[in-house]
Amino acid sequence: MKISIIGGGITGLSAAYYLSKEGFDVTVYESSYFFGGQASTIKIDGYEVERGYHHIFRNDYEIIDLINELGLSKSLEWHKSSVGMYADQSLYRFSTPIDLLKYKPISLINRIRLGFLSLYLQKKKDWKVYESISANDWILKYAGKEIYNRVWGPLLRAKFGIYHKEIAMPWFWSKMKTRFASRNKKGDEILGYLRYSFEELINSLIYNIERNGSKVKLNHKVTSIGHHDGVVENIEYVHDGIKEKIDTDLVICTAPSYEIKKLINFEKKYTEKLSAAKYLGASVFILSLKKQFSPYYWMNIIDNEIPFLGLIEHTNLVSKDRYGGNHILYITNYLSHTDEIFQKNKDELLDIYINSLIKINPKFNKKWIKKYYYNSVSAAQPVIPKNYSSLIPEIESPIVNLLIGNTTQIYPEDRGTNYSVKIAGEIVSLIMKKKGETDEP
Ligand SMILES: Cc1cc2nc3c(=O)[nH]c(=O)nc-3n(C[C@H](O)[C@H](O)[C@H](O)COP(=O)(O)OP(=O)(O)OC[C@H]3O[C@@H](n4cnc5c(N)ncnc54)[C@H](O)[C@@H]3O)c2cc1C
């Protein structure tokens, strides 16, 4: 069986690896000039660094299994994380329950309430009861205005911008659950990171796909998926400005839903499902600094005057010695595709950001910046609406032998590389089942 995979991100490459291992003839078509998609890396001073900060949680079982299977278990290192909150022009530690009790921007009674609610959500098993309520309404109802205005509301707004009232409660529940599951007995959050970045995983997947006799192709943008009588027949792609069509028995499309809709027309119901979750883009700045910016790996910004939602200082998770002594700081924003930030060039953005960085750390100086890089990702974060169970696009599309796998199918968990590997596994199981049904006895 000849299988074409659209997209060389974690979903596409994992599916290709598992299928090539089973002996299928697979080709991955990736439109851009690099593999890895959202989990891809760039070189800074000779060291690979993710375009957008990445870590692994302790309960990311599927990706951990894949890492082990590929023989990379020694590379997966676990580090103690640290969280800070910038609010009321001050920086607060927010890593442990004790830090929460000391968090002055809210009253003591609400600090205790916040602690209990966090614990309650972490212990709660039946997330389905939250399907019909938004996170926004649940927080207002059960946590009250102060916690909403001073802690969780700004975090929701920062993550989902104009859509913050739409995000469903199961998303919030799963966020609390995941972060709890990644804590050790002492209550410290422990996060995983590959010794040589996610590039190690991506390169290993590619190496094994090719070793198993399958192919991966960069700069191949798929422009349409052809079918005959509702059964997949071919794909068309553009490479070096030349359009080509090839026959294929099965297509796995891992592109974002809005891209998939451009490749083929589906019946109304499935098209509606592909449109149910909107996407936010991410604007990510990477600074390579001479000095440490803050003591925290992850800093949430609760301040409307600051034009970004968070700072992630990668070298507060992984030692700066791994990066030639440089400090790696990400400035991150999740924004709607029409946000004016996406119109600005990186120098304009840096000028805007520098003033805010000085507000957070008055000692910060532009001269600390050795190098800076800017990336934007358009399908960075699906916004999962209420009652999503019945709206998730199925892996098996209405076109026979066209399977769909992307981040809009991850529910109730937040999107992440682990769940991309999980979806790839589900797709492969489906194909194996189909094969089993059609094989001659
Ligand atoms: C800023 C940021 C931080 C993140 N942090 C974490 C983290 O800490 N931990 C974690 O686990 N996850 C994290 N994630 C999420 C994680 O990176 C994604 O969920 C995961 O990588 C998605 O993989 P994917 O293969 O489904 O999609 P993508 O990575 O989006 O891959 C899809 C690929 O399809 C290609 N494509 C699209 N259209 C076509 C076409 N027509 N023809 C050919 N190719 C096409 C794209 O170029 C792309 O390479 C983060 C994401 C972002 C943006």
Coordinates of C-alpha atoms and ligand atoms in Angstrom, one line a residue:
M1 CA 0.0 0.0 0.0
K2 CA 1.4 3.4 -1.0
I3 CA 0.8 6.0 1.7
S4 CA 1.3 9.8 1.3
I5 CA 1.6 11.9 4.5
I6 CA 1.0 15.6 4.3
G7 CA 3.1 17.5 6.9
G8 CA 6.5 16.7 8.4
G9 CA 5.7 17.8 12.0
I10 CA 5.6 15.4 14.9
T11 CA 2.3 13.9 13.9
G12 CA 3.4 13.2 10.3
L13 CA 6.8 11.9 11.1
S14 CA 5.6 9.7 14.0
A15 CA 2.9 8.2 11.7
A16 CA 5.5 7.7 9.0
Y17 CA 7.9 6.0 11.4
Y18 CA 5.3 3.6 12.8
L19 CA 4.0 2.7 9.3
S20 CA 7.4 2.3 7.7
K21 CA 8.3 -0.1 10.6
E22 CA 5.2 -2.1 9.6
G23 CA 6.6 -2.3 6.0
F24 CA 4.3 0.3 4.3
D25 CA 5.7 2.4 1.4
V26 CA 5.4 5.9 2.9
T27 CA 6.3 9.3 1.6
V28 CA 6.1 12.4 3.8
Y29 CA 5.5 15.7 1.9
E30 CA 6.5 18.8 3.9
S31 CA 5.9 22.3 2.4
S32 CA 8.6 24.2 4.3
Y33 CA 12.4 23.9 4.2
F34 CA 12.6 22.1 7.6
F35 CA 11.0 19.2 9.4
G36 CA 9.5 19.3 12.8
G37 CA 6.8 21.9 12.3
Q38 CA 6.0 23.7 15.5
A39 CA 8.6 21.5 17.4
S40 CA 11.4 22.4 15.0
T41 CA 14.6 24.1 16.0
I42 CA 17.1 26.7 14.8
K43 CA 20.8 27.0 15.4
I44 CA 21.9 29.8 17.8
D45 CA 25.7 30.0 18.2
G46 CA 26.0 26.4 17.0
Y47 CA 23.4 25.1 19.5
E48 CA 19.9 23.8 18.5
V49 CA 17.1 25.7 20.2
E50 CA 13.3 25.2 19.5
R51 CA 11.7 28.0 17.5
G52 CA 9.1 27.9 20.3
Y53 CA 10.1 26.7 23.8
H54 CA 9.3 23.0 24.4
H55 CA 9.4 20.7 27.3
I56 CA 7.8 17.3 28.1
F57 CA 5.6 16.5 31.1
R58 CA 6.1 13.4 33.3
N59 CA 2.8 12.0 32.2
D60 CA 3.5 12.4 28.5
Y61 CA 3.7 8.6 28.2
E62 CA 3.3 8.3 24.4
I63 CA 6.2 10.5 23.5
I64 CA 8.4 9.1 26.3
D65 CA 7.7 5.6 24.9
L66 CA 8.6 6.8 21.4
I67 CA 11.8 8.4 22.7
N68 CA 12.7 5.1 24.4
E69 CA 11.9 3.0 21.4
L70 CA 14.2 5.2 19.3
G71 CA 17.0 4.5 21.7
L72 CA 17.1 8.1 23.0
S73 CA 16.2 7.4 26.6
K74 CA 19.6 8.6 27.9
S75 CA 19.0 11.9 26.2
L76 CA 15.7 12.6 28.0
E77 CA 16.8 14.6 31.0
W78 CA 14.5 15.8 33.8
H79 CA 14.8 19.3 35.3
K80 CA 13.2 21.2 38.2
S81 CA 11.0 24.0 36.8
S82 CA 10.3 27.3 38.4
V83 CA 7.3 29.6 37.9
G84 CA 7.1 33.3 38.5
M85 CA 4.2 35.8 38.2
Y86 CA 4.7 39.4 37.3
A87 CA 1.8 41.5 38.8
D88 CA 1.5 44.9 40.4
Q89 CA 4.9 45.8 39.1
S90 CA 6.5 43.1 41.2
L91 CA 7.8 39.6 40.5
Y92 CA 6.5 36.8 42.7
R93 CA 7.6 33.2 42.9
F94 CA 4.6 30.9 42.1
S95 CA 6.1 27.4 42.1
T96 CA 4.8 25.7 45.2
P97 CA 1.8 25.9 47.6
I98 CA 3.8 28.0 50.0
D99 CA 4.5 30.5 47.2
L100 CA 0.7 30.7 46.6
L101 CA 0.1 31.5 50.2
K102 CA 2.6 34.3 50.0
Y103 CA 1.1 35.8 46.8
K104 CA 0.2 39.3 47.8
P105 CA -1.8 40.5 44.7
I106 CA -4.9 38.7 46.2
S107 CA -6.3 38.5 49.7
L108 CA -5.3 35.7 52.0
I109 CA -8.8 34.1 51.9
N110 CA -8.6 34.0 48.1
R111 CA -5.1 32.6 48.2
I112 CA -6.5 29.7 50.3
R113 CA -9.5 29.4 48.0
L114 CA -7.2 29.3 44.9
G115 CA -5.2 26.6 46.5
F116 CA -8.3 24.5 47.3
L117 CA -9.8 25.0 43.8
S118 CA -6.5 24.0 42.2
L119 CA -6.3 20.9 44.3
Y120 CA -10.0 20.1 43.6
L121 CA -9.5 20.3 39.8
Q122 CA -6.4 18.2 40.0
K123 CA -8.2 15.5 41.8
K124 CA -11.4 15.7 39.7
K125 CA -11.7 12.7 37.4
D126 CA -15.0 13.3 35.5
W127 CA -14.1 16.2 33.2
K128 CA -17.3 15.5 31.0
V129 CA -19.4 17.4 33.5
Y130 CA -17.5 20.6 32.4
E131 CA -18.3 20.2 28.7
S132 CA -21.1 22.8 28.6
I133 CA -19.4 25.5 30.6
S134 CA -16.6 27.9 29.5
A135 CA -13.5 28.2 31.7
N136 CA -14.3 31.9 32.0
D137 CA -17.7 31.3 33.5
W138 CA -16.6 28.5 35.8
I139 CA -13.8 30.6 37.2
L140 CA -16.1 33.6 37.8
K141 CA -18.7 31.3 39.4
Y142 CA -16.5 29.2 41.7
A143 CA -13.4 31.3 42.3
G144 CA -15.0 34.8 42.3
K145 CA -14.0 38.1 40.9
E146 CA -10.7 38.7 42.6
I147 CA -9.1 35.4 41.5
Y148 CA -10.6 35.9 38.1
N149 CA -9.3 39.5 37.8
R150 CA -5.9 39.0 39.3
V151 CA -4.9 35.4 38.5
W152 CA -6.8 33.1 36.2
G153 CA -8.7 35.6 34.1
P154 CA -5.5 37.4 32.8
L155 CA -3.9 34.0 32.1
L156 CA -6.9 33.0 30.0
R157 CA -6.9 36.3 28.2
A158 CA -3.2 36.0 27.6
K159 CA -3.4 32.5 26.2
F160 CA -6.6 33.0 24.2
G161 CA -6.8 36.7 23.5
I162 CA -10.2 37.7 22.0
Y163 CA -11.4 34.1 22.3
H164 CA -10.8 33.9 26.1
K165 CA -14.5 33.7 26.9
E166 CA -15.0 30.8 24.5
I167 CA -12.4 28.3 25.7
A168 CA -14.2 25.3 27.3
M169 CA -13.7 24.3 30.9
P170 CA -12.2 20.8 30.1
W171 CA -9.2 22.6 28.7
F172 CA -8.6 24.4 32.0
W173 CA -9.2 21.2 33.9
S174 CA -6.7 19.3 31.8
K175 CA -4.1 22.1 32.2
M176 CA -4.3 21.8 36.0
K177 CA -4.2 18.1 35.9
T178 CA -1.1 17.9 33.6
R179 CA 0.8 20.4 35.7
F180 CA 0.0 18.5 38.9
A181 CA 1.0 15.1 37.3
S182 CA 4.4 16.6 36.5
R183 CA 5.2 17.3 40.2
N184 CA 7.4 15.1 42.4
K185 CA 6.6 14.2 46.0
K186 CA 8.1 17.4 47.3
G187 CA 5.6 19.4 45.1
D188 CA 8.3 20.6 42.6
E189 CA 7.3 20.6 39.0
I190 CA 9.7 18.4 37.0
L191 CA 9.9 18.8 33.2
G192 CA 11.7 16.8 30.6
Y193 CA 14.0 18.0 27.8
L194 CA 16.0 16.2 25.2
R195 CA 19.8 16.7 25.7
Y196 CA 20.2 18.0 22.2
S197 CA 16.7 19.5 21.8
F198 CA 13.7 18.2 19.9
E199 CA 15.9 18.0 16.9
E200 CA 17.3 14.7 18.3
L201 CA 13.8 13.2 18.1
I202 CA 13.0 14.6 14.7
N203 CA 16.4 13.5 13.2
S204 CA 16.0 10.1 14.7
L205 CA 12.5 9.7 13.2
I206 CA 13.7 10.7 9.8
Y207 CA 16.8 8.4 10.0
N208 CA 14.5 5.4 10.9
I209 CA 11.8 6.2 8.3
E210 CA 14.5 6.2 5.6
R211 CA 16.2 3.2 7.0
N212 CA 12.9 1.4 6.8
G213 CA 12.8 2.2 3.1
S214 CA 10.3 5.1 3.1
K215 CA 10.9 8.7 2.0
V216 CA 10.7 12.3 3.4
K217 CA 10.6 15.3 1.1
L218 CA 11.1 19.0 2.0
N219 CA 9.8 21.9 0.0
H220 CA 6.9 19.8 -1.3
K221 CA 3.6 21.8 -0.8
V222 CA 0.6 19.6 -1.4
T223 CA -2.0 21.7 -3.2
S224 CA -4.9 19.2 -3.6
I225 CA -6.1 15.7 -2.8
G226 CA -7.9 13.9 -5.6
H227 CA -10.6 11.3 -5.3
H228 CA -12.8 9.2 -7.5
D229 CA -16.3 8.2 -6.3
G230 CA -15.4 9.2 -2.8
V231 CA -12.1 7.2 -2.6
V232 CA -8.7 8.8 -2.5
E233 CA -6.8 8.5 -5.7
N234 CA -3.9 11.0 -5.9
I235 CA -2.3 14.1 -4.5
E236 CA -1.0 17.1 -6.3
Y237 CA 2.0 19.1 -5.0
V238 CA 4.3 21.9 -6.0
H239 CA 8.1 21.5 -5.8
D240 CA 10.6 24.0 -7.3
G241 CA 7.7 25.8 -8.9
I242 CA 6.6 22.7 -10.8
K243 CA 3.3 21.0 -10.2
E244 CA 3.1 17.2 -10.1
K245 CA 0.4 14.7 -9.5
I246 CA 1.1 11.2 -8.1
D247 CA -1.3 8.3 -7.4
T248 CA -1.6 7.1 -3.9
D249 CA -3.7 4.5 -2.0
L250 CA -4.0 6.4 1.2
V251 CA -3.5 9.9 2.5
I252 CA -2.8 11.1 6.0
C253 CA -3.2 14.8 6.3
T254 CA -1.6 16.5 9.3
A255 CA -2.0 20.1 8.1
P256 CA -4.1 22.5 10.2
S257 CA -7.8 22.3 9.5
Y258 CA -8.0 25.5 7.5
E259 CA -5.3 24.1 5.2
I260 CA -7.1 20.8 4.8
K261 CA -10.3 22.6 3.6
K262 CA -8.2 24.2 0.8
L263 CA -7.0 20.7 -0.4
I264 CA -10.4 19.0 -0.8
N265 CA -14.1 19.6 -0.5
F266 CA -15.9 17.6 2.1
E267 CA -19.6 17.3 2.9
K268 CA -21.1 20.1 5.0
K269 CA -21.1 18.2 8.3
Y270 CA -17.4 17.3 8.2
T271 CA -16.5 20.8 7.0
E272 CA -18.3 22.2 10.0
K273 CA -16.3 20.0 12.3
L274 CA -13.0 21.2 10.7
S275 CA -14.2 24.8 11.4
A276 CA -15.4 24.1 15.0
A277 CA -12.0 25.0 16.7
K278 CA -10.5 28.4 15.7
Y279 CA -6.8 28.8 15.7
L280 CA -4.6 31.4 17.4
G281 CA -1.2 32.2 16.1
A282 CA 2.0 32.5 18.2
S283 CA 4.5 35.3 18.0
V284 CA 7.7 34.1 19.5
F285 CA 10.9 36.1 20.0
I286 CA 14.2 34.5 21.1
L287 CA 16.9 36.5 22.7
S288 CA 20.4 35.1 23.3
L289 CA 21.6 37.1 26.4
K290 CA 24.9 37.7 28.1
K291 CA 23.2 37.7 31.5
Q292 CA 20.3 35.9 33.3
F293 CA 17.1 37.9 33.0
S294 CA 15.1 36.4 35.9
P295 CA 15.4 33.4 38.3
Y296 CA 12.3 31.6 36.7
Y297 CA 11.9 29.2 33.8
W298 CA 8.3 30.2 33.2
M299 CA 7.0 33.7 34.0
N300 CA 3.3 34.7 33.6
I301 CA 2.6 38.3 33.0
I302 CA -0.5 39.7 34.7
D303 CA -0.2 43.3 33.5
N304 CA -2.3 44.8 30.7
E305 CA 0.5 47.4 30.0
I306 CA 2.9 44.6 28.9
P307 CA 2.5 43.6 25.3
F308 CA 3.3 39.9 25.8
L309 CA 1.9 37.1 27.9
G310 CA 5.0 35.3 29.1
L311 CA 8.7 35.0 29.3
I312 CA 10.3 31.6 29.2
E313 CA 13.9 31.5 30.2
H314 CA 15.0 28.1 28.8
T315 CA 18.4 28.4 30.5
N316 CA 16.6 28.4 33.9
L317 CA 15.4 24.9 33.1
V318 CA 18.5 23.6 31.2
S319 CA 22.0 24.9 32.2
K320 CA 23.4 27.8 30.2
D321 CA 26.6 25.8 29.9
R322 CA 24.8 23.8 27.2
Y323 CA 24.6 27.0 25.1
G324 CA 28.1 28.3 25.4
G325 CA 27.3 30.3 28.5
N326 CA 24.5 32.3 26.8
H327 CA 21.1 32.7 28.3
I328 CA 18.1 31.8 26.1
L329 CA 15.0 33.9 26.7
Y330 CA 11.7 33.5 24.8
I331 CA 9.1 36.3 24.7
T332 CA 5.8 34.7 23.8
N333 CA 2.3 35.8 22.7
Y334 CA -0.7 33.9 21.4
L335 CA -2.7 36.2 19.1
S336 CA -5.5 36.2 16.6
H337 CA -4.2 36.0 13.0
T338 CA -5.3 39.6 12.4
D339 CA -3.4 41.1 15.4
E340 CA -1.2 44.0 14.4
I341 CA 1.8 42.4 16.1
F342 CA 2.0 40.1 13.0
Q343 CA 2.4 43.2 10.8
K344 CA 5.5 44.4 12.6
N345 CA 9.1 43.4 11.7
K346 CA 11.4 42.0 14.3
D347 CA 13.3 45.3 15.0
E348 CA 10.0 47.2 15.6
L349 CA 8.9 44.4 17.9
L350 CA 12.2 44.4 19.8
D351 CA 11.9 48.1 20.5
I352 CA 8.4 47.6 21.9
Y353 CA 9.5 44.7 24.0
I354 CA 12.7 46.2 25.4
N355 CA 10.7 48.8 27.4
S356 CA 8.6 46.1 29.0
L357 CA 11.6 43.9 29.8
I358 CA 13.1 46.9 31.7
K359 CA 9.9 47.3 33.6
I360 CA 10.1 43.7 34.7
N361 CA 13.8 43.8 35.5
P362 CA 15.0 47.4 35.8
K363 CA 18.6 46.1 35.5
F364 CA 18.0 44.8 32.1
N365 CA 19.9 46.6 29.4
K366 CA 19.7 46.3 25.6
K367 CA 23.5 45.6 25.6
W368 CA 22.7 42.2 27.2
I369 CA 21.3 41.1 23.9
K370 CA 23.8 39.1 21.8
K371 CA 21.4 37.9 19.1
Y372 CA 17.7 37.8 18.5
Y373 CA 15.3 35.8 16.3
Y374 CA 11.7 36.1 15.5
N375 CA 9.2 33.3 14.6
S376 CA 5.5 33.3 14.0
V377 CA 3.3 30.1 14.0
S378 CA -0.1 30.4 12.5
A379 CA -1.7 27.2 13.8
A380 CA -0.2 27.4 17.3
Q381 CA -3.2 26.9 19.5
P382 CA -6.7 25.6 18.7
V383 CA -9.4 27.3 20.7
I384 CA -11.6 24.4 21.9
P385 CA -15.3 25.5 22.3
K386 CA -17.9 24.2 24.7
N387 CA -19.5 20.7 24.0
Y388 CA -16.6 19.8 21.7
S389 CA -17.0 16.0 22.1
S390 CA -19.6 16.0 19.3
L391 CA -17.7 18.5 17.1
I392 CA -14.2 16.8 16.9
P393 CA -13.3 16.0 13.3
E394 CA -13.0 12.2 13.1
I395 CA -9.7 10.7 12.0
E396 CA -11.5 8.9 9.2
S397 CA -12.8 11.6 6.9
P398 CA -15.9 11.1 4.7
I399 CA -13.5 10.4 1.8
V400 CA -12.4 6.7 1.9
N401 CA -8.7 6.4 2.7
L402 CA -8.2 10.0 3.7
L403 CA -7.2 10.2 7.3
I404 CA -6.9 13.4 9.3
G405 CA -4.6 14.0 12.3
N406 CA -4.0 17.4 13.8
T407 CA -4.1 19.3 17.1
T408 CA -7.9 20.1 16.8
Q409 CA -8.5 16.4 17.6
I410 CA -6.7 16.6 21.0
Y411 CA -9.3 16.8 23.7
P412 CA -9.7 17.4 26.6
E413 CA -5.9 17.8 26.9
D414 CA -4.1 20.8 25.7
R415 CA -2.3 20.3 22.4
G416 CA 1.3 19.1 22.8
T417 CA 3.8 16.8 21.1
N418 CA 2.8 13.9 23.3
Y419 CA -0.8 13.9 21.9
S420 CA 0.5 14.3 18.3
V421 CA 2.4 11.0 18.8
K422 CA -0.8 9.5 20.3
I423 CA -2.9 10.6 17.3
A424 CA -0.2 9.2 15.0
G425 CA -0.5 5.9 16.9
E426 CA -4.3 5.9 16.6
I427 CA -4.0 6.5 12.8
V428 CA -1.6 3.6 12.4
S429 CA -3.8 1.3 14.4
L430 CA -6.7 2.2 12.1
I431 CA -4.7 1.4 9.0
M432 CA -3.5 -1.9 10.5
K433 CA -7.1 -2.8 11.3
K434 CA -8.2 -1.9 7.7
K435 CA -5.3 -4.0 6.3
G436 CA -6.2 -6.9 8.5
E437 CA -9.8 -6.7 7.2
T438 CA -8.7 -6.7 3.6
D439 CA -5.8 -9.2 3.7
E440 CA -6.5 -12.6 2.2
P441 CA -6.5 -15.3 4.8
Ligands
LIG1 C1 5.2 28.4 21.0 C2 4.8 26.9 21.1 C3 5.2 26.2 22.3 C4 4.9 24.9 22.4 N1 5.4 24.3 23.5 C5 5.2 22.9 23.7 C6 5.7 22.2 24.8 O1 6.4 22.8 25.6 N2 5.5 20.9 24.8 C7 4.8 20.2 23.9 O2 4.7 19.0 23.9 N3 4.2 20.9 22.8 C8 4.4 22.2 22.7 N4 3.8 22.9 21.7 C9 2.9 22.2 20.8 C10 3.5 21.3 19.8 O3 4.7 21.8 19.2 C11 2.5 20.9 18.7 O4 1.3 20.5 19.3 C12 3.0 19.8 17.8 O5 4.3 20.0 17.4 C13 2.1 19.7 16.6 O6 2.6 18.8 15.7 P1 1.8 18.5 14.3 O7 2.7 17.6 13.5 O8 0.4 18.0 14.6 O9 1.6 19.9 13.6 P2 2.7 21.0 13.0 O10 3.9 20.9 13.9 O11 2.0 22.2 12.8 O12 3.1 20.2 11.6 C14 2.3 20.3 10.5 C15 3.2 20.4 9.3 O13 2.4 20.3 8.1 C16 3.1 21.2 7.2 N5 2.1 21.5 6.1 C17 1.0 22.3 6.3 N6 0.3 22.4 5.1 C18 1.0 21.6 4.2 C19 0.8 21.3 2.8 N7 -0.2 21.8 2.1 N8 1.7 20.5 2.2 C20 2.8 20.0 2.9 N9 3.0 20.3 4.2 C21 2.1 21.0 4.9 C22 3.6 22.3 8.0 O14 4.6 23.1 7.3 C23 4.0 21.6 9.3 O15 5.4 21.3 9.2 C24 4.1 24.2 21.5 C25 3.7 24.9 20.3 C26 4.0 26.3 20.1 C27 3.6 27.0 18.9

